[in-house]
Coordinates of C-alpha atoms in Angstrom, one line a residue:
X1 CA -31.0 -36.1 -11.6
X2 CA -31.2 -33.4 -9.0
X3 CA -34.4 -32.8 -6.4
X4 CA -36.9 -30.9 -6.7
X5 CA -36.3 -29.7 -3.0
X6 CA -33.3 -27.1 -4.8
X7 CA -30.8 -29.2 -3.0
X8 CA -29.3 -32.1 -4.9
X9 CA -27.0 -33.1 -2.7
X10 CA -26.5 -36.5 -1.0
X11 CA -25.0 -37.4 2.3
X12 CA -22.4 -39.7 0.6
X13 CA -21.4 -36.7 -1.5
X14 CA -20.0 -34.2 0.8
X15 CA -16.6 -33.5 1.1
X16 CA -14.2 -31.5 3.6
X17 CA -11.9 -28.8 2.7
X18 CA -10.1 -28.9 6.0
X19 CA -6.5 -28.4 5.3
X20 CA -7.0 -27.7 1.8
X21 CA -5.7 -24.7 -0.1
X22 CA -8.4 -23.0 -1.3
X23 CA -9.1 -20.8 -4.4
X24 CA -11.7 -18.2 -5.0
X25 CA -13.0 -18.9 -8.9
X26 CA -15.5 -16.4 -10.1
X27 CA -18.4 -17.9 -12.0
X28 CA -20.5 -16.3 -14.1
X29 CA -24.1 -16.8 -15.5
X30 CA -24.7 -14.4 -18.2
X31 CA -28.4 -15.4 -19.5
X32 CA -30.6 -13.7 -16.9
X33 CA -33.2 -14.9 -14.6
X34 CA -34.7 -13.1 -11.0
X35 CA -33.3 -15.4 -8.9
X36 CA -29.9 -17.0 -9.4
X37 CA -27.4 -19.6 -7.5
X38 CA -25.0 -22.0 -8.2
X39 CA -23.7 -25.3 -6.6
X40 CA -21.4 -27.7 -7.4
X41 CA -18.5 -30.6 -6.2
X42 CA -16.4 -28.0 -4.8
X43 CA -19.5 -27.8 -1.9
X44 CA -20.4 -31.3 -1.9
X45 CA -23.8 -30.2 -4.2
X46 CA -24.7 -29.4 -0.1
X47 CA -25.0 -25.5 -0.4
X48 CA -26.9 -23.0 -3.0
X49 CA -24.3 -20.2 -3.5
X50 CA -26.5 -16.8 -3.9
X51 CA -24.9 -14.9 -6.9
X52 CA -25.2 -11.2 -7.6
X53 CA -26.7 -9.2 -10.4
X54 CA -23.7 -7.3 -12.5
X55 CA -24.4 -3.3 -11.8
X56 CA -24.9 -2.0 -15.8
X57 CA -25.5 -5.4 -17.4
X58 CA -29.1 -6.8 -15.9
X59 CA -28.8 -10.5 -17.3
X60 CA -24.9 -11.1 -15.8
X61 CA -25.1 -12.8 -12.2
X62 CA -21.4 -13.2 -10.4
X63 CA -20.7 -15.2 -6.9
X64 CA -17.0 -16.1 -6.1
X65 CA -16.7 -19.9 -4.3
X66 CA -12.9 -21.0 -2.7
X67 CA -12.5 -24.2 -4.9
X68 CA -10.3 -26.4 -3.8
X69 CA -7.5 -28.0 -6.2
X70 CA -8.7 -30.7 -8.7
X71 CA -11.5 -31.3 -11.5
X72 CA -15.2 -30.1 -10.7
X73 CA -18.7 -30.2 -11.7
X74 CA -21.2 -27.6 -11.2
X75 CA -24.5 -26.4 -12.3
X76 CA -26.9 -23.0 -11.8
X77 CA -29.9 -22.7 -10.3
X78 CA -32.1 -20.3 -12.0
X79 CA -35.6 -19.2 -10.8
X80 CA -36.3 -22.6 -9.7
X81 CA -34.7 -24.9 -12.6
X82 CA -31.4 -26.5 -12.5
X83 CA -29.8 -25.3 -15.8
X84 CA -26.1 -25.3 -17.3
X85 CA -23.9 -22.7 -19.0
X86 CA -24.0 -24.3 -22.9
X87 CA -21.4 -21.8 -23.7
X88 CA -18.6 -23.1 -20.6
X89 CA -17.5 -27.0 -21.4
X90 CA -19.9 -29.4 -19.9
X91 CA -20.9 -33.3 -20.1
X92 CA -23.1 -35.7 -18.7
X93 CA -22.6 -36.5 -15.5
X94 CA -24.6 -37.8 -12.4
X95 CA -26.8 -35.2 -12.3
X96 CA -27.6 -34.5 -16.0
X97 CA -25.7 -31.9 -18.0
X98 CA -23.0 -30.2 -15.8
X99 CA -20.5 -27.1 -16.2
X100 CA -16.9 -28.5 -15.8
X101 CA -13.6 -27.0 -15.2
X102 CA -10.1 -27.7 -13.7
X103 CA -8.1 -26.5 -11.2
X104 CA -4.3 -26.1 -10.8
X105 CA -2.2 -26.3 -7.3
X106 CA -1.7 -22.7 -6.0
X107 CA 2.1 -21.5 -5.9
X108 CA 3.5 -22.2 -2.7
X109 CA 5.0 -18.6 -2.6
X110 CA 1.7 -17.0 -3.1
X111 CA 0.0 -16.3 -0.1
X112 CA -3.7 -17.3 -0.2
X113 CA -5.6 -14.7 0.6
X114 CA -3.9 -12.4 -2.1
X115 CA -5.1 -14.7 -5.0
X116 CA -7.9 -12.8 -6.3
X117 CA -11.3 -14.0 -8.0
X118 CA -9.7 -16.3 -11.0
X119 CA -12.2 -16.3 -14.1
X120 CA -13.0 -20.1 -14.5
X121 CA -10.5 -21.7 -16.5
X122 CA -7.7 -19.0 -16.2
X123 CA -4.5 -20.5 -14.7
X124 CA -2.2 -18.7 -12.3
X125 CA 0.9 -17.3 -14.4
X126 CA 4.6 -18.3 -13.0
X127 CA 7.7 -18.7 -13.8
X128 CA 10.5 -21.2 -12.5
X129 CA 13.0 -20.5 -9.1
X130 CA 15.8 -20.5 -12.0
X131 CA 14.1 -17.4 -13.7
X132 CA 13.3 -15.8 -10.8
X133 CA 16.7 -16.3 -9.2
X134 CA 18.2 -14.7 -12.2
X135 CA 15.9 -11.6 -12.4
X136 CA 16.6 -10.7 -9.0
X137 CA 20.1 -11.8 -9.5
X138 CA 20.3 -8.9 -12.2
X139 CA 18.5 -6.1 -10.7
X140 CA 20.8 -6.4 -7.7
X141 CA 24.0 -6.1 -9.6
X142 CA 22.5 -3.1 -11.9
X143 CA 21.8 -1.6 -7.9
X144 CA 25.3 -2.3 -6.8
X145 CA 27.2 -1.0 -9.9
X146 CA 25.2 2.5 -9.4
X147 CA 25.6 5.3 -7.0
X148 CA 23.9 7.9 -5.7
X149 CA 25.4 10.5 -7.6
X150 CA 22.5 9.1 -10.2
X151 CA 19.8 10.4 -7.5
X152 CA 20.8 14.2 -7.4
X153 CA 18.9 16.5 -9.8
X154 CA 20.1 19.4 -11.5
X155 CA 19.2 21.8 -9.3
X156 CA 16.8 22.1 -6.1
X157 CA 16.2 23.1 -2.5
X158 CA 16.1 21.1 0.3
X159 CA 14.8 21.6 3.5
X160 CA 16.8 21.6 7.1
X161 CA 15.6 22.7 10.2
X162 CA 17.7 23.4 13.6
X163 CA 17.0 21.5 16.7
X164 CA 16.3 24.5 19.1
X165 CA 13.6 25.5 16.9
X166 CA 9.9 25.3 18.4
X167 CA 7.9 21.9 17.4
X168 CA 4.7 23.9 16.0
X169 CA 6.6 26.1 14.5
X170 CA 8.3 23.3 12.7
X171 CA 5.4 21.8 11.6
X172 CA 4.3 25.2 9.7
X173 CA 6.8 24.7 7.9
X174 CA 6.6 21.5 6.9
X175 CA 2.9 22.2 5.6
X176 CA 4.4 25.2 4.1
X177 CA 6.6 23.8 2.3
X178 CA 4.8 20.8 1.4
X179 CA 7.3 17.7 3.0
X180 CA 6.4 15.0 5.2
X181 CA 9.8 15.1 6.6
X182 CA 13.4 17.4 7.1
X183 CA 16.4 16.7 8.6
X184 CA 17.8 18.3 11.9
X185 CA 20.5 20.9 12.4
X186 CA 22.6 21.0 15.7
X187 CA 24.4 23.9 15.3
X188 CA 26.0 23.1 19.0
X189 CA 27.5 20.2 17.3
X190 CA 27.8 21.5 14.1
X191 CA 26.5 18.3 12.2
X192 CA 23.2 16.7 11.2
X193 CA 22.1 14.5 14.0
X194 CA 18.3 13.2 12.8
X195 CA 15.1 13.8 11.5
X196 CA 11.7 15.3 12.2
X197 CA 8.6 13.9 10.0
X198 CA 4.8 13.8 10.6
X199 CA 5.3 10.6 12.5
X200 CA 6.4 13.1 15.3
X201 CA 3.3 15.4 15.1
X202 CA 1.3 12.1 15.1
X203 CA 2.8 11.4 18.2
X204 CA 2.5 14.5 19.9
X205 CA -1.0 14.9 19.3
X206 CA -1.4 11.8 20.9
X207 CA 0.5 12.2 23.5
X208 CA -1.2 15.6 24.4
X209 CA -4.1 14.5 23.5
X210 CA -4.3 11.9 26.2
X211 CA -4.1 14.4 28.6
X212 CA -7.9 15.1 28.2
X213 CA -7.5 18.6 27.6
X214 CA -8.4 20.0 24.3
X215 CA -4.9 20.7 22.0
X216 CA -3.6 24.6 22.3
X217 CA -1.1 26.6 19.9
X218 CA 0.7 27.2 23.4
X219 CA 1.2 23.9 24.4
X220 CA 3.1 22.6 21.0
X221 CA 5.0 25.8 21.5
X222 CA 6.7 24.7 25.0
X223 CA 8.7 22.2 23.7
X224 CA 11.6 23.0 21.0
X225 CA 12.3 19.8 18.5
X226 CA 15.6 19.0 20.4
X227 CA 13.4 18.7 24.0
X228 CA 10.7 16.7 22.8
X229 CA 13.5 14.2 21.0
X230 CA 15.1 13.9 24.3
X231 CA 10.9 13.2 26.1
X232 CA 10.6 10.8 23.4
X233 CA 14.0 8.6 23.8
X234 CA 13.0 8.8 27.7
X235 CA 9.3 7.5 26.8
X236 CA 11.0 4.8 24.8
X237 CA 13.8 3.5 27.9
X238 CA 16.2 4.4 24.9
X239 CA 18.5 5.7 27.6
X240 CA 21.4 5.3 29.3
X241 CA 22.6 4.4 33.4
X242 CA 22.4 7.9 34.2
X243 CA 19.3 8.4 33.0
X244 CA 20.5 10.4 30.4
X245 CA 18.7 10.2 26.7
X246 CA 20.9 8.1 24.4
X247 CA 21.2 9.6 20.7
X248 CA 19.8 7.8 17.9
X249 CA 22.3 7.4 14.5
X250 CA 21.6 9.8 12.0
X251 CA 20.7 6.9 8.8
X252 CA 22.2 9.0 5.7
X253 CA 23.9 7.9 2.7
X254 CA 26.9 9.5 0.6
X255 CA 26.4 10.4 -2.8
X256 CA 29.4 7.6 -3.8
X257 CA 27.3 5.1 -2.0
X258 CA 25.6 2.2 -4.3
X259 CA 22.0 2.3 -5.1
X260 CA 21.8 -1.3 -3.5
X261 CA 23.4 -0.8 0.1
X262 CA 20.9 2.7 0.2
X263 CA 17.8 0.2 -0.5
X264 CA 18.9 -1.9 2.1
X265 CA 19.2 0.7 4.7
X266 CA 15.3 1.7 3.8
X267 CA 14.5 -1.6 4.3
X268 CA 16.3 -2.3 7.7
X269 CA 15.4 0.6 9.0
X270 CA 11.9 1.0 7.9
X271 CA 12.4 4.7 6.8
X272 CA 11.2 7.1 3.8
X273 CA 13.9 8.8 3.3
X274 CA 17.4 8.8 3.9
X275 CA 19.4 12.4 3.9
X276 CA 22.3 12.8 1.1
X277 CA 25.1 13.8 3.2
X278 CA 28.9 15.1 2.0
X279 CA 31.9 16.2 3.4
X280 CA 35.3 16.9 1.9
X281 CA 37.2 16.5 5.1
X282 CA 37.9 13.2 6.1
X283 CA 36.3 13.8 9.7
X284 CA 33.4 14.5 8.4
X285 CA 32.9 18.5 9.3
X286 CA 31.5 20.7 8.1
X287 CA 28.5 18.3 5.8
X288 CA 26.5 19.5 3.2
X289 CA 23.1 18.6 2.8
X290 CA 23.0 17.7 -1.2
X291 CA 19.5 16.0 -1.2
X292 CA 16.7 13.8 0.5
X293 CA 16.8 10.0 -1.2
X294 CA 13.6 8.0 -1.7
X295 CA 13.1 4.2 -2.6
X296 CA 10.8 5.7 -5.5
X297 CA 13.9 7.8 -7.2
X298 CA 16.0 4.2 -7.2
X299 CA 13.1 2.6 -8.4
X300 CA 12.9 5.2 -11.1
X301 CA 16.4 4.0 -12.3
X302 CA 15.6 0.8 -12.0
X303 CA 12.7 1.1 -14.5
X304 CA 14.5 3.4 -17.1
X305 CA 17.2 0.8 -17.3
X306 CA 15.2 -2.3 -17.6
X307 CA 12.1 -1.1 -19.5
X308 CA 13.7 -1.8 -22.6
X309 CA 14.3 -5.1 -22.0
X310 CA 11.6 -6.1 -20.3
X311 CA 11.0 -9.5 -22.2
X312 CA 14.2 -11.0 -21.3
X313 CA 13.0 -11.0 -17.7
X314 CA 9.7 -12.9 -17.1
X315 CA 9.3 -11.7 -13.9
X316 CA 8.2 -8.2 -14.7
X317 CA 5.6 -9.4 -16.5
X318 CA 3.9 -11.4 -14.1
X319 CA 0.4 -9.9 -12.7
X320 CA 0.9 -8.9 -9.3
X321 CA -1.7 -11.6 -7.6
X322 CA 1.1 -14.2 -9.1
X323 CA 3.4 -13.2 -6.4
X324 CA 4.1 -12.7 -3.1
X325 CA 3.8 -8.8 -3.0
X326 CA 1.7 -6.7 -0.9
X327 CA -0.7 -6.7 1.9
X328 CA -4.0 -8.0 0.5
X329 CA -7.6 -8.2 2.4
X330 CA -8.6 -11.2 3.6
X331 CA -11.5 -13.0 2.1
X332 CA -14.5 -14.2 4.2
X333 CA -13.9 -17.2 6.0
X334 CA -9.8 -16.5 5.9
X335 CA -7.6 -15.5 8.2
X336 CA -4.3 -13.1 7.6
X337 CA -1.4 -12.6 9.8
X338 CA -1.2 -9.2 9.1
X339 CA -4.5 -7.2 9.5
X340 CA -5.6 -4.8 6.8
X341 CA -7.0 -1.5 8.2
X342 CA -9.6 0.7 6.4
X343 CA -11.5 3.9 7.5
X344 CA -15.1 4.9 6.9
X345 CA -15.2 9.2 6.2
X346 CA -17.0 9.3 9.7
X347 CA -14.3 7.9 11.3
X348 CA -12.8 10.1 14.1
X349 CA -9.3 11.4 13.4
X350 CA -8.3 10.2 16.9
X351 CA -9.1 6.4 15.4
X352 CA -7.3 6.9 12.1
X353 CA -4.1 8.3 14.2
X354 CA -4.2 5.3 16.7
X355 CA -4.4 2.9 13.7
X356 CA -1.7 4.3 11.8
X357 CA 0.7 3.9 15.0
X358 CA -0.7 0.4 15.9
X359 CA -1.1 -1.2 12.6
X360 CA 2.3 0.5 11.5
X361 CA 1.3 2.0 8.3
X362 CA 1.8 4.7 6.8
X363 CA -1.7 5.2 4.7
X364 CA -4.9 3.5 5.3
X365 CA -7.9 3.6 2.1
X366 CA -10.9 5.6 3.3
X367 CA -14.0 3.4 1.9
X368 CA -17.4 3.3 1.7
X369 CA -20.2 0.7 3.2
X370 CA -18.7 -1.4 0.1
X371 CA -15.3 -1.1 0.8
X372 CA -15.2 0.8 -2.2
X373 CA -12.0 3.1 -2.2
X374 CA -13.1 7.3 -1.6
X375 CA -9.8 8.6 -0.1
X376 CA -6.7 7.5 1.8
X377 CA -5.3 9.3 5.1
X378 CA -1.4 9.3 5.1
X379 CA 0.9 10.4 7.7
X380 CA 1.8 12.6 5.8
X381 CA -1.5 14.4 6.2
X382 CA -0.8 15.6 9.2
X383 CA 1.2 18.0 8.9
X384 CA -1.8 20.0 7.3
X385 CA -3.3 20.2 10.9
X386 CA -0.6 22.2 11.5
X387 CA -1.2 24.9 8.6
X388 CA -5.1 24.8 9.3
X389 CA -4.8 25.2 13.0
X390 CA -7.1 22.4 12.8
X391 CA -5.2 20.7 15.8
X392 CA -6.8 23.0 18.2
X393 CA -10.0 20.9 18.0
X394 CA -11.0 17.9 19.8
X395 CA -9.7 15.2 17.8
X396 CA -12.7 12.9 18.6
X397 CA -15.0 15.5 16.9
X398 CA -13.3 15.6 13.8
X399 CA -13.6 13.1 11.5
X400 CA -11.0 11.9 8.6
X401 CA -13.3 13.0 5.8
X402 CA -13.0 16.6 7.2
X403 CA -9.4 16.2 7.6
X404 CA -8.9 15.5 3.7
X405 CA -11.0 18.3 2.8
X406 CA -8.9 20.4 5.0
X407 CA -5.5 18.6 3.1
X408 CA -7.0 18.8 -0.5
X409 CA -7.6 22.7 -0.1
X410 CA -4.4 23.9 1.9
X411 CA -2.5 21.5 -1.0
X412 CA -4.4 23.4 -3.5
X413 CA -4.0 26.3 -2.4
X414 CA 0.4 25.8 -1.0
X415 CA 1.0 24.3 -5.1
X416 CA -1.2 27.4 -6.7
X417 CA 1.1 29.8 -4.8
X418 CA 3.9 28.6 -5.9
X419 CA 3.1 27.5 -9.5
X420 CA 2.4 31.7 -9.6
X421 CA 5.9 32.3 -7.8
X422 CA 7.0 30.1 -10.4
X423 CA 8.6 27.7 -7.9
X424 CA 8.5 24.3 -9.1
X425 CA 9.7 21.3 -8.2
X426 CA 13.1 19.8 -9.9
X427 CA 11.3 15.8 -11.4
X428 CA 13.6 14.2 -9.3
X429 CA 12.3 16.0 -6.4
X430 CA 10.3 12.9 -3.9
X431 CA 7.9 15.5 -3.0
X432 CA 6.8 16.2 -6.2
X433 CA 3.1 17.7 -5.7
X434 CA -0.1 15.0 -7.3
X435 CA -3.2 16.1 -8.7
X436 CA -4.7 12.8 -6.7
X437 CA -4.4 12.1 -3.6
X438 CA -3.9 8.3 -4.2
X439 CA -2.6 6.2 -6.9
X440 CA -5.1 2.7 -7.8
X441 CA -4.2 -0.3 -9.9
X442 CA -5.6 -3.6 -11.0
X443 CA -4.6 -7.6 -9.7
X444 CA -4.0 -8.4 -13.0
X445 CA -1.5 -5.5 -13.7
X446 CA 2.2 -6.7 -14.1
X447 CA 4.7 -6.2 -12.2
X448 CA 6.8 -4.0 -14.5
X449 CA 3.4 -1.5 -14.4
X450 CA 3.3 -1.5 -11.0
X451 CA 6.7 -0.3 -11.0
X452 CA 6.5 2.7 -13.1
X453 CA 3.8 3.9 -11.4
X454 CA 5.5 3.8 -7.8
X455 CA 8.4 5.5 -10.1
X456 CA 6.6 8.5 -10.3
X457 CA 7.7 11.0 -7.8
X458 CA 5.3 11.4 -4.9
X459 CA 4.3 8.3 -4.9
X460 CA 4.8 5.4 -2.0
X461 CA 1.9 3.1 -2.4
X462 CA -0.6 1.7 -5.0
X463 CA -4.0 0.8 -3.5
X464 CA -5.0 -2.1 -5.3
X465 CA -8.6 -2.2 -6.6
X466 CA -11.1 -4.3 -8.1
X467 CA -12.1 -3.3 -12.0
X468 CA -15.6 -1.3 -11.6
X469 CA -16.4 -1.4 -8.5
X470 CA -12.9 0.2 -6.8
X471 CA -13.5 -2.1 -4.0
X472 CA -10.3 -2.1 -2.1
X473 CA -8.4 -5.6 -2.4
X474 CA -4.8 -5.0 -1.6
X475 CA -2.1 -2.4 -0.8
X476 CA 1.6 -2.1 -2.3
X477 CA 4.0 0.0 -1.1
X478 CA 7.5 0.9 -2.4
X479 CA 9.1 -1.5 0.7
X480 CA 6.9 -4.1 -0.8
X481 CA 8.2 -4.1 -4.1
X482 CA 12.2 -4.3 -3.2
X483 CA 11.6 -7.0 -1.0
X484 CA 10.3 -8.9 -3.6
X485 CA 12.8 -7.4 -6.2
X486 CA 16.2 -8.1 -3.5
X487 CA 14.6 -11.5 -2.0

């Protein structure tokens, strides 16, 4: 029987979980009480876990323990009295009446720290290599056997800009127009030779920025897009023995090119987009610019196809914490090899940029004290600034929450000028505008939903959440998810 000293635990009865893969199980007591904790084999009965009162439902208490694998005994202590759940499968054991419940080994391929809170008795859903090997094995030949050609809508603009032209006045029209990124125009060489995207303004703000001097109009007007390219590659030691900057390879894709190769080239080269370039004459002159590609438009294609058919392919049906996708937060007492940055609103702006070029994101959640998801600051963002003229502030004084008020009211405003000009977006477009600023889902959504939402244009990531709360768990981005899909 246990003590009356709320510790039943003996010496002889501890155990170590030293090497052992662990998994969080959520337990629940749902008959109320004051004060509430449980214990159980999967501490040694050496530890009271403290568990929390459900926001909205007064008699529900939570806690989440890392379990490790095997069978397990446990038991709540409730205002002073050991007690067990009558309504969860028990039996006698040593110390009276206990809970039990099994566990199952975790997936090799699943990475720890992105299992989430497992309700007791709920096993991990997988499928075998042989499944998996054949879903992937289909989605890459539906990729190869289609072309770009598939990617082009109807009709559309698309956006160009020529090297010599100033940087800020670039960047108005970026805002303007409401993309994060446009190729370049060399009219010297007569060919498209790169790209300039908000990655650049991030950079230039801190690069002038750590100067000490507060940012100026006139000071992003001295450099054209061509000169601060060229300040950049020498930055970089991308150049050659005389000193001389060494041009970067425009990454494009012709509209004959298959949908596979193209999601490789995002992949390798860690890019957004990737210009649709033409030309009828064999050396190349003279290209047309027929369209910006995204990962999200191929993933749009892929989804169309295979919807239909999603039962034949168990994979698309697993919940994403069942596989290895995504960057997920670490739980306490874990460690990650990849760190998971998050914002507070009064965050300064100089931070957020800092931690977007360190952690090499391209969005980070804004949260709460909780961790509960507000917001999320993308690169994109940025460009904003340059509209608002918000850039000629100290970027320490401004914080991120006032920089997404400035964003939410110039994108109102840009997409309510030209819904009235009657100026809309073709559905294929990537840059399609969002009445949110972010896009959530669930652990337990499959993979196939994941998917479709990414599909939709605009969108690069999910931020995954958990149910109620929003408390920010995980992040999946469109890279994520064709890693996974191409192995």
């Amino acid at each position: 029987m246990f003590g009356s000293d709320r510790n039943p635990a003996r010496d002889a009865g501890r155990v170590s979980t030293a090497g052992m893969v662990l998994l969080p199980i959520q337990f629940t007591w749902p008959h109320g009480g004051d004060d509430v904790s449980i214990s159980g084999s999967f501490n040694g009965w050496t530890e009271l876990v403290r568990m929390s009162q459900v926001e909205g439902c007064p008699n529900v208490f939570k806690a989440v323990c890392a379990v490790p694998h095997g069978s397990h005994e446990y038991k709540f202590f409730v205002d002073g009295e050991w007690r067990h759940d009558e309504q969860q499968p028990h039996r006698n054991g040593e110390y009276g009446i206990v809970n039990t419940f099994d566990t199952l080994p975790v997936p090799a391929e699943v990475s720890q720290h992105q299992i989430p809170a497992v309700i007791l008795n709920q096993t991990i859903p997988r499928i075998s290599e042989e499944d998996l090997r054949a879903s992937r094995y289909q989605i890459s030949a539906f990729l190869a056997a289609h072309t770009v050609y598939e990617l082009l809508p109807e009709s559309g603009k698309v956006v160009a800009l020529a090297v010599d032209l100033p940087v800020k006045q670039a960047f108005h029209i970026l805002a303007e127009q409401g993309i994060p990124v446009a190729p370049l125009w060399d009219f010297y060489k007569g060919k498209f030779v790169g790209v300039i995207s908000a990655s650049d303004f991030i950079l230039i703000l801190r690069q002038l920025g750590n100067h000490g001097s507060t940012l100026t109009e006139e000071e992003l007007e001295t450099h054209t897009i061509s000169a601060w390219k060229e300040g950049k590659a020498r930055r970089n030691g991308q150049v050659d023995g005389h000193g001389r900057p060494i041009p970067r390879h425009l990454i494009f894709a012709g509209p004959g090119d298959n949908l596979k190769d193209v999601a490789l080239k995002f992949l390798q080269n860690g890019v957004a987009t990737i210009p649709v370039i033409h030309s009828s004459l064999e050396d190349g002159s003279f290209p047309q610019l027929l369209h910006l590609a995204s990962l999200s438009g191929i993933l749009k294609c892929v989804c169309r196809y295979f919807k239909h058919c999603s039962g034949s392919f168990p994979m698309l049906q697993l919940p994403i914490y069942a596989i290895p996708l995504g960057t997920w937060v670490p739980r306490i007492g874990e460690s990650s090899s990849r760190s998971f940055a998050m914002l507070r609103p009064t965050s300064s702006l100089s931070s957020a940029l800092n931690m977007l070029v360190q952690a090499r994101v391209s969005s980070i959640p804004i949260v709460d004290d909780n961790d509960s998801l507000l917001d999320i600051y993308s690169r994109s963002d940025i460009t904003a600034l340059a509209k608002g003229r918000a850039y000629t502030h100290n970027l320490n004084e401004m914080t991120v929450y006032q920089v997404t008020v400035i964003t939410s009211v110039l994108t109102f405003l840009l997409f309510r000028n030209l819904d009235a000009l009657q100026l809309g977006q073709d559905s294929n477009s990537p840059y399609e505008p969002r009445t949110q600023r972010f896009q959530m889902c669930l652990h337990t959504d499959t993979l196939l939903k994941v998917m479709e939402q990414l599909a939709n244009p605009g969108v690069r990531r999910l931020v995954i959440v958990e149910a109620g709360s929003n408390r920010v768990e995980g992040i999946i981005s469109l890279s994520d998810v064709f890693r996974f899909l191409l192995g």
